[in-house]
Short mmCIF file of N, CA and C in Angstrom, two decimals:
data_model
loop_
_atom_site.label_atom_id
_atom_site.label_comp_id
_atom_site.label_asym_id
_atom_site.label_seq_id
_atom_site.Cartn_x
_atom_site.Cartn_y
_atom_site.Cartn_z
N UNK A 183 -139.13 96.02 141.41
CA UNK A 183 -138.87 94.81 140.65
C UNK A 183 -137.39 94.80 140.23
N UNK A 184 -136.74 93.68 140.37
CA UNK A 184 -135.33 93.52 140.04
C UNK A 184 -135.20 93.34 138.53
N UNK A 185 -134.27 94.08 137.95
CA UNK A 185 -134.07 93.94 136.50
C UNK A 185 -133.36 92.62 136.21
N UNK A 186 -133.63 92.08 135.05
CA UNK A 186 -133.00 90.81 134.64
C UNK A 186 -131.49 90.96 134.54
N UNK A 187 -131.00 92.11 134.11
CA UNK A 187 -129.56 92.33 133.99
C UNK A 187 -128.88 92.30 135.36
N UNK A 188 -129.49 92.94 136.33
CA UNK A 188 -128.92 92.96 137.68
C UNK A 188 -128.93 91.55 138.26
N UNK A 189 -130.06 90.84 138.10
CA UNK A 189 -130.15 89.47 138.58
C UNK A 189 -129.11 88.58 137.92
N UNK A 190 -128.96 88.69 136.61
CA UNK A 190 -127.99 87.88 135.86
C UNK A 190 -126.57 88.14 136.38
N UNK A 191 -126.25 89.39 136.66
CA UNK A 191 -124.92 89.74 137.17
C UNK A 191 -124.66 89.08 138.53
N UNK A 192 -125.65 89.15 139.41
CA UNK A 192 -125.47 88.56 140.75
C UNK A 192 -125.44 87.04 140.70
N UNK A 193 -126.23 86.44 139.85
CA UNK A 193 -126.17 84.99 139.70
C UNK A 193 -124.82 84.55 139.15
N UNK A 194 -124.28 85.33 138.22
CA UNK A 194 -122.97 85.02 137.66
C UNK A 194 -121.89 85.10 138.75
N UNK A 195 -121.97 86.12 139.59
CA UNK A 195 -121.00 86.25 140.68
C UNK A 195 -121.12 85.10 141.68
N UNK A 196 -122.35 84.70 141.98
CA UNK A 196 -122.59 83.61 142.90
C UNK A 196 -122.02 82.30 142.37
N UNK A 197 -122.20 82.04 141.09
CA UNK A 197 -121.75 80.79 140.49
C UNK A 197 -120.25 80.77 140.17
N UNK A 198 -119.64 81.94 140.07
CA UNK A 198 -118.22 82.00 139.70
C UNK A 198 -117.36 81.17 140.64
N UNK A 199 -117.58 81.28 141.93
CA UNK A 199 -116.80 80.50 142.89
C UNK A 199 -117.19 79.04 142.93
N UNK A 200 -118.45 78.77 142.69
CA UNK A 200 -118.90 77.38 142.78
C UNK A 200 -118.46 76.55 141.59
N UNK A 201 -118.10 77.17 140.48
CA UNK A 201 -117.65 76.39 139.31
C UNK A 201 -116.32 75.70 139.60
N UNK A 202 -115.50 76.28 140.46
CA UNK A 202 -114.25 75.62 140.87
C UNK A 202 -114.59 74.35 141.63
N UNK A 203 -115.49 74.47 142.60
CA UNK A 203 -115.90 73.30 143.38
C UNK A 203 -116.54 72.26 142.47
N UNK A 204 -117.44 72.69 141.62
CA UNK A 204 -118.13 71.76 140.71
C UNK A 204 -117.13 71.05 139.79
N UNK A 205 -116.14 71.77 139.31
CA UNK A 205 -115.13 71.17 138.42
C UNK A 205 -114.29 70.14 139.16
N UNK A 206 -113.87 70.47 140.38
CA UNK A 206 -113.08 69.51 141.16
C UNK A 206 -113.89 68.26 141.48
N UNK A 207 -115.17 68.42 141.77
CA UNK A 207 -116.03 67.25 142.02
C UNK A 207 -116.17 66.43 140.74
N UNK A 208 -116.52 67.10 139.64
CA UNK A 208 -116.76 66.39 138.38
C UNK A 208 -115.51 65.67 137.89
N UNK A 209 -114.34 66.27 138.12
CA UNK A 209 -113.11 65.69 137.59
C UNK A 209 -112.50 64.64 138.51
N UNK A 210 -113.28 64.19 139.47
CA UNK A 210 -112.86 62.98 140.19
C UNK A 210 -112.87 61.82 139.20
N UNK A 211 -113.69 61.96 138.17
CA UNK A 211 -113.71 61.02 137.05
C UNK A 211 -113.04 61.75 135.89
N UNK A 212 -111.95 61.24 135.35
CA UNK A 212 -111.22 61.95 134.30
C UNK A 212 -112.12 62.31 133.13
N UNK A 213 -111.89 63.49 132.60
CA UNK A 213 -112.69 63.96 131.46
C UNK A 213 -111.91 65.03 130.73
N UNK A 214 -112.31 65.27 129.49
CA UNK A 214 -111.68 66.34 128.72
C UNK A 214 -112.57 67.58 128.79
N UNK A 215 -112.02 68.71 128.38
CA UNK A 215 -112.66 70.01 128.57
C UNK A 215 -114.08 70.12 128.07
N UNK A 216 -114.31 69.74 126.81
CA UNK A 216 -115.65 69.91 126.25
C UNK A 216 -116.68 69.04 126.97
N UNK A 217 -116.31 67.82 127.30
CA UNK A 217 -117.23 66.93 128.02
C UNK A 217 -117.53 67.49 129.40
N UNK A 218 -116.52 68.07 130.05
CA UNK A 218 -116.74 68.70 131.35
C UNK A 218 -117.70 69.87 131.21
N UNK A 219 -117.51 70.66 130.18
CA UNK A 219 -118.39 71.80 129.91
C UNK A 219 -119.84 71.34 129.81
N UNK A 220 -120.06 70.27 129.08
CA UNK A 220 -121.41 69.71 128.91
C UNK A 220 -121.95 69.18 130.24
N UNK A 221 -121.11 68.48 130.97
CA UNK A 221 -121.55 67.87 132.24
C UNK A 221 -121.91 68.95 133.26
N UNK A 222 -121.07 69.99 133.34
CA UNK A 222 -121.38 71.09 134.26
C UNK A 222 -122.70 71.75 133.89
N UNK A 223 -122.90 72.01 132.60
CA UNK A 223 -124.13 72.63 132.14
C UNK A 223 -125.33 71.74 132.46
N UNK A 224 -125.19 70.45 132.22
CA UNK A 224 -126.28 69.51 132.51
C UNK A 224 -126.65 69.47 133.99
N UNK A 225 -125.70 69.82 134.85
CA UNK A 225 -125.95 69.80 136.29
C UNK A 225 -126.19 71.20 136.87
N UNK A 226 -126.51 72.15 136.00
CA UNK A 226 -126.90 73.48 136.49
C UNK A 226 -125.77 74.46 136.69
N UNK A 227 -124.61 74.18 136.11
CA UNK A 227 -123.48 75.10 136.19
C UNK A 227 -123.09 75.55 134.79
N UNK A 228 -123.92 76.34 134.15
CA UNK A 228 -123.56 76.78 132.80
C UNK A 228 -122.30 77.65 132.85
N UNK A 229 -121.33 77.29 132.07
CA UNK A 229 -120.06 78.03 132.05
C UNK A 229 -119.60 78.13 130.61
N UNK A 230 -119.07 79.25 130.27
CA UNK A 230 -118.58 79.51 128.92
C UNK A 230 -117.21 78.85 128.74
N UNK A 231 -116.96 78.34 127.54
CA UNK A 231 -115.67 77.71 127.24
C UNK A 231 -114.51 78.68 127.49
N UNK A 232 -114.72 79.96 127.22
CA UNK A 232 -113.67 80.96 127.42
C UNK A 232 -113.38 81.19 128.90
N UNK A 233 -114.25 80.71 129.76
CA UNK A 233 -114.03 80.75 131.20
C UNK A 233 -113.45 79.43 131.70
N UNK A 234 -113.98 78.32 131.18
CA UNK A 234 -113.60 77.01 131.69
C UNK A 234 -112.15 76.64 131.36
N UNK A 235 -111.72 76.83 130.13
CA UNK A 235 -110.38 76.39 129.75
C UNK A 235 -109.28 77.12 130.52
N UNK A 236 -109.37 78.45 130.68
CA UNK A 236 -108.36 79.11 131.54
C UNK A 236 -108.43 78.62 132.99
N UNK A 237 -109.64 78.33 133.47
CA UNK A 237 -109.79 77.81 134.83
C UNK A 237 -109.09 76.46 134.97
N UNK A 238 -109.27 75.58 133.99
CA UNK A 238 -108.61 74.27 134.04
C UNK A 238 -107.09 74.43 134.05
N UNK A 239 -106.57 75.33 133.23
CA UNK A 239 -105.12 75.56 133.22
C UNK A 239 -104.63 76.10 134.57
N UNK A 240 -105.41 77.02 135.14
CA UNK A 240 -105.03 77.59 136.43
C UNK A 240 -105.05 76.53 137.53
N UNK A 241 -106.09 75.71 137.56
CA UNK A 241 -106.18 74.64 138.57
C UNK A 241 -105.05 73.63 138.39
N UNK A 242 -104.68 73.38 137.14
CA UNK A 242 -103.55 72.48 136.89
C UNK A 242 -102.24 73.11 137.37
N UNK A 243 -102.05 74.39 137.07
CA UNK A 243 -100.84 75.10 137.52
C UNK A 243 -100.74 75.12 139.05
N UNK A 244 -101.89 75.15 139.71
CA UNK A 244 -101.91 75.16 141.17
C UNK A 244 -101.75 73.76 141.77
N UNK A 245 -101.69 72.74 140.92
CA UNK A 245 -101.51 71.38 141.38
C UNK A 245 -102.81 70.71 141.81
N UNK A 246 -103.95 71.34 141.54
CA UNK A 246 -105.24 70.80 141.96
C UNK A 246 -105.82 69.82 140.94
N UNK A 247 -105.30 69.87 139.72
CA UNK A 247 -105.67 68.93 138.66
C UNK A 247 -104.41 68.35 138.05
N UNK A 248 -104.52 67.14 137.55
CA UNK A 248 -103.47 66.57 136.71
C UNK A 248 -104.07 66.43 135.32
N UNK A 249 -103.22 66.29 134.34
CA UNK A 249 -103.73 66.13 132.98
C UNK A 249 -102.88 65.13 132.22
N UNK A 250 -103.48 64.59 131.19
CA UNK A 250 -102.80 63.60 130.36
C UNK A 250 -103.43 63.68 128.97
N UNK A 251 -102.58 63.64 127.95
CA UNK A 251 -103.07 63.66 126.58
C UNK A 251 -103.44 62.25 126.14
N UNK A 252 -104.61 62.14 125.54
CA UNK A 252 -105.02 60.88 124.93
C UNK A 252 -104.87 61.06 123.42
N UNK A 253 -103.90 60.38 122.86
CA UNK A 253 -103.64 60.50 121.42
C UNK A 253 -104.10 59.26 120.66
N UNK A 254 -104.81 58.37 121.33
CA UNK A 254 -105.27 57.13 120.70
C UNK A 254 -106.40 57.37 119.71
N UNK A 255 -107.14 58.45 119.91
CA UNK A 255 -108.26 58.76 119.01
C UNK A 255 -107.78 59.63 117.86
N UNK A 256 -108.66 59.87 116.91
CA UNK A 256 -108.28 60.66 115.73
C UNK A 256 -107.89 62.09 116.10
N UNK A 257 -108.50 62.61 117.15
CA UNK A 257 -108.17 63.96 117.60
C UNK A 257 -107.65 63.89 119.03
N UNK A 258 -106.42 64.34 119.27
CA UNK A 258 -105.87 64.28 120.63
C UNK A 258 -106.72 65.13 121.59
N UNK A 259 -106.92 64.59 122.78
CA UNK A 259 -107.69 65.30 123.80
C UNK A 259 -106.92 65.28 125.11
N UNK A 260 -107.00 66.38 125.81
CA UNK A 260 -106.34 66.48 127.10
C UNK A 260 -107.37 66.13 128.18
N UNK A 261 -107.09 65.07 128.92
CA UNK A 261 -107.97 64.64 129.99
C UNK A 261 -107.47 65.19 131.32
N UNK A 262 -108.39 65.69 132.10
CA UNK A 262 -108.07 66.26 133.41
C UNK A 262 -108.63 65.36 134.50
N UNK A 263 -107.97 65.38 135.65
CA UNK A 263 -108.43 64.62 136.82
C UNK A 263 -108.06 65.41 138.07
N UNK A 264 -108.92 65.35 139.06
CA UNK A 264 -108.63 65.99 140.34
C UNK A 264 -107.46 65.26 141.00
N UNK A 265 -106.44 66.00 141.39
CA UNK A 265 -105.25 65.41 142.02
C UNK A 265 -105.53 65.18 143.52
N UNK A 266 -104.59 64.53 144.18
CA UNK A 266 -104.70 64.34 145.63
C UNK A 266 -104.77 65.69 146.34
N UNK A 267 -103.95 66.63 145.88
CA UNK A 267 -103.98 67.97 146.47
C UNK A 267 -105.32 68.65 146.18
N UNK A 268 -105.86 68.39 144.98
CA UNK A 268 -107.18 68.92 144.63
C UNK A 268 -108.27 68.34 145.52
N UNK A 269 -108.15 67.06 145.86
CA UNK A 269 -109.12 66.44 146.78
C UNK A 269 -109.07 67.10 148.15
N UNK A 270 -107.86 67.38 148.63
CA UNK A 270 -107.72 68.06 149.93
C UNK A 270 -108.34 69.44 149.88
N UNK A 271 -108.06 70.17 148.80
CA UNK A 271 -108.63 71.51 148.64
C UNK A 271 -110.15 71.43 148.55
N UNK A 272 -110.65 70.47 147.78
CA UNK A 272 -112.08 70.29 147.62
C UNK A 272 -112.76 70.04 148.96
N UNK A 273 -112.16 69.21 149.78
CA UNK A 273 -112.72 68.93 151.10
C UNK A 273 -112.88 70.21 151.91
N UNK A 274 -111.86 71.03 151.88
CA UNK A 274 -111.92 72.30 152.63
C UNK A 274 -112.94 73.25 152.03
N UNK A 275 -113.01 73.30 150.70
CA UNK A 275 -113.99 74.17 150.05
C UNK A 275 -115.42 73.71 150.34
N UNK A 276 -115.65 72.40 150.33
CA UNK A 276 -116.98 71.89 150.63
C UNK A 276 -117.36 72.18 152.09
N UNK A 277 -116.40 72.08 153.00
CA UNK A 277 -116.67 72.43 154.40
C UNK A 277 -117.07 73.89 154.50
N UNK A 278 -116.35 74.76 153.81
CA UNK A 278 -116.66 76.18 153.87
C UNK A 278 -118.01 76.47 153.22
N UNK A 279 -118.30 75.80 152.12
CA UNK A 279 -119.58 75.99 151.45
C UNK A 279 -120.73 75.59 152.38
N UNK A 280 -120.56 74.50 153.10
CA UNK A 280 -121.58 74.06 154.06
C UNK A 280 -121.73 75.09 155.18
N UNK A 281 -120.62 75.66 155.64
CA UNK A 281 -120.67 76.67 156.70
C UNK A 281 -121.39 77.92 156.21
N UNK A 282 -121.13 78.31 154.97
CA UNK A 282 -121.82 79.48 154.39
C UNK A 282 -123.32 79.20 154.32
N UNK A 283 -123.70 78.00 153.86
CA UNK A 283 -125.12 77.65 153.77
C UNK A 283 -125.77 77.68 155.16
N UNK A 284 -125.07 77.19 156.17
CA UNK A 284 -125.60 77.22 157.53
C UNK A 284 -125.78 78.65 158.00
N UNK A 285 -124.82 79.51 157.70
CA UNK A 285 -124.91 80.92 158.10
C UNK A 285 -126.08 81.62 157.41
N UNK A 286 -126.24 81.37 156.12
CA UNK A 286 -127.35 81.97 155.37
C UNK A 286 -128.69 81.49 155.93
N UNK A 287 -128.78 80.20 156.18
CA UNK A 287 -130.02 79.64 156.76
C UNK A 287 -130.31 80.28 158.11
N UNK A 288 -129.28 80.46 158.93
CA UNK A 288 -129.46 81.12 160.23
C UNK A 288 -129.97 82.54 160.07
N UNK A 289 -129.44 83.27 159.10
CA UNK A 289 -129.90 84.63 158.86
C UNK A 289 -131.36 84.64 158.41
N UNK A 290 -131.71 83.72 157.53
CA UNK A 290 -133.08 83.64 157.03
C UNK A 290 -134.04 83.32 158.17
N UNK A 291 -133.64 82.43 159.03
CA UNK A 291 -134.51 81.99 160.13
C UNK A 291 -134.42 82.89 161.37
N UNK A 292 -133.50 83.87 161.32
CA UNK A 292 -133.36 84.79 162.44
C UNK A 292 -132.68 84.19 163.65
N UNK A 293 -131.85 83.20 163.43
CA UNK A 293 -131.15 82.54 164.54
C UNK A 293 -129.94 83.38 164.94
N UNK A 294 -129.83 83.61 166.25
CA UNK A 294 -128.65 84.33 166.76
C UNK A 294 -127.51 83.35 166.94
N UNK A 295 -126.30 83.84 166.74
CA UNK A 295 -125.11 83.00 166.92
C UNK A 295 -124.60 83.10 168.31
#
């Protein structure tokens, strides 16, 4: 029987890479960090704020996200959006994700390449 701790560790590793893809998809519609956190969680990508905010900064530094401060409300919020370069990267990541899924399915079904 697999221990819950071991399973949790492997699930965390599996989702770590997919949170980048999920964030780039979700941020096709501009949003601020906390709302993104909620949206990802609602769609099955639970992520800790201490993980998400550094990820957003890194993706922005890489040119995959753009950001803009909204100061019209009582509390300023930084809104993020997937950039054109982020869309290009996302397309490639989604292609690779599909290829991985195809490979896994082939292994499960015993299909030779």
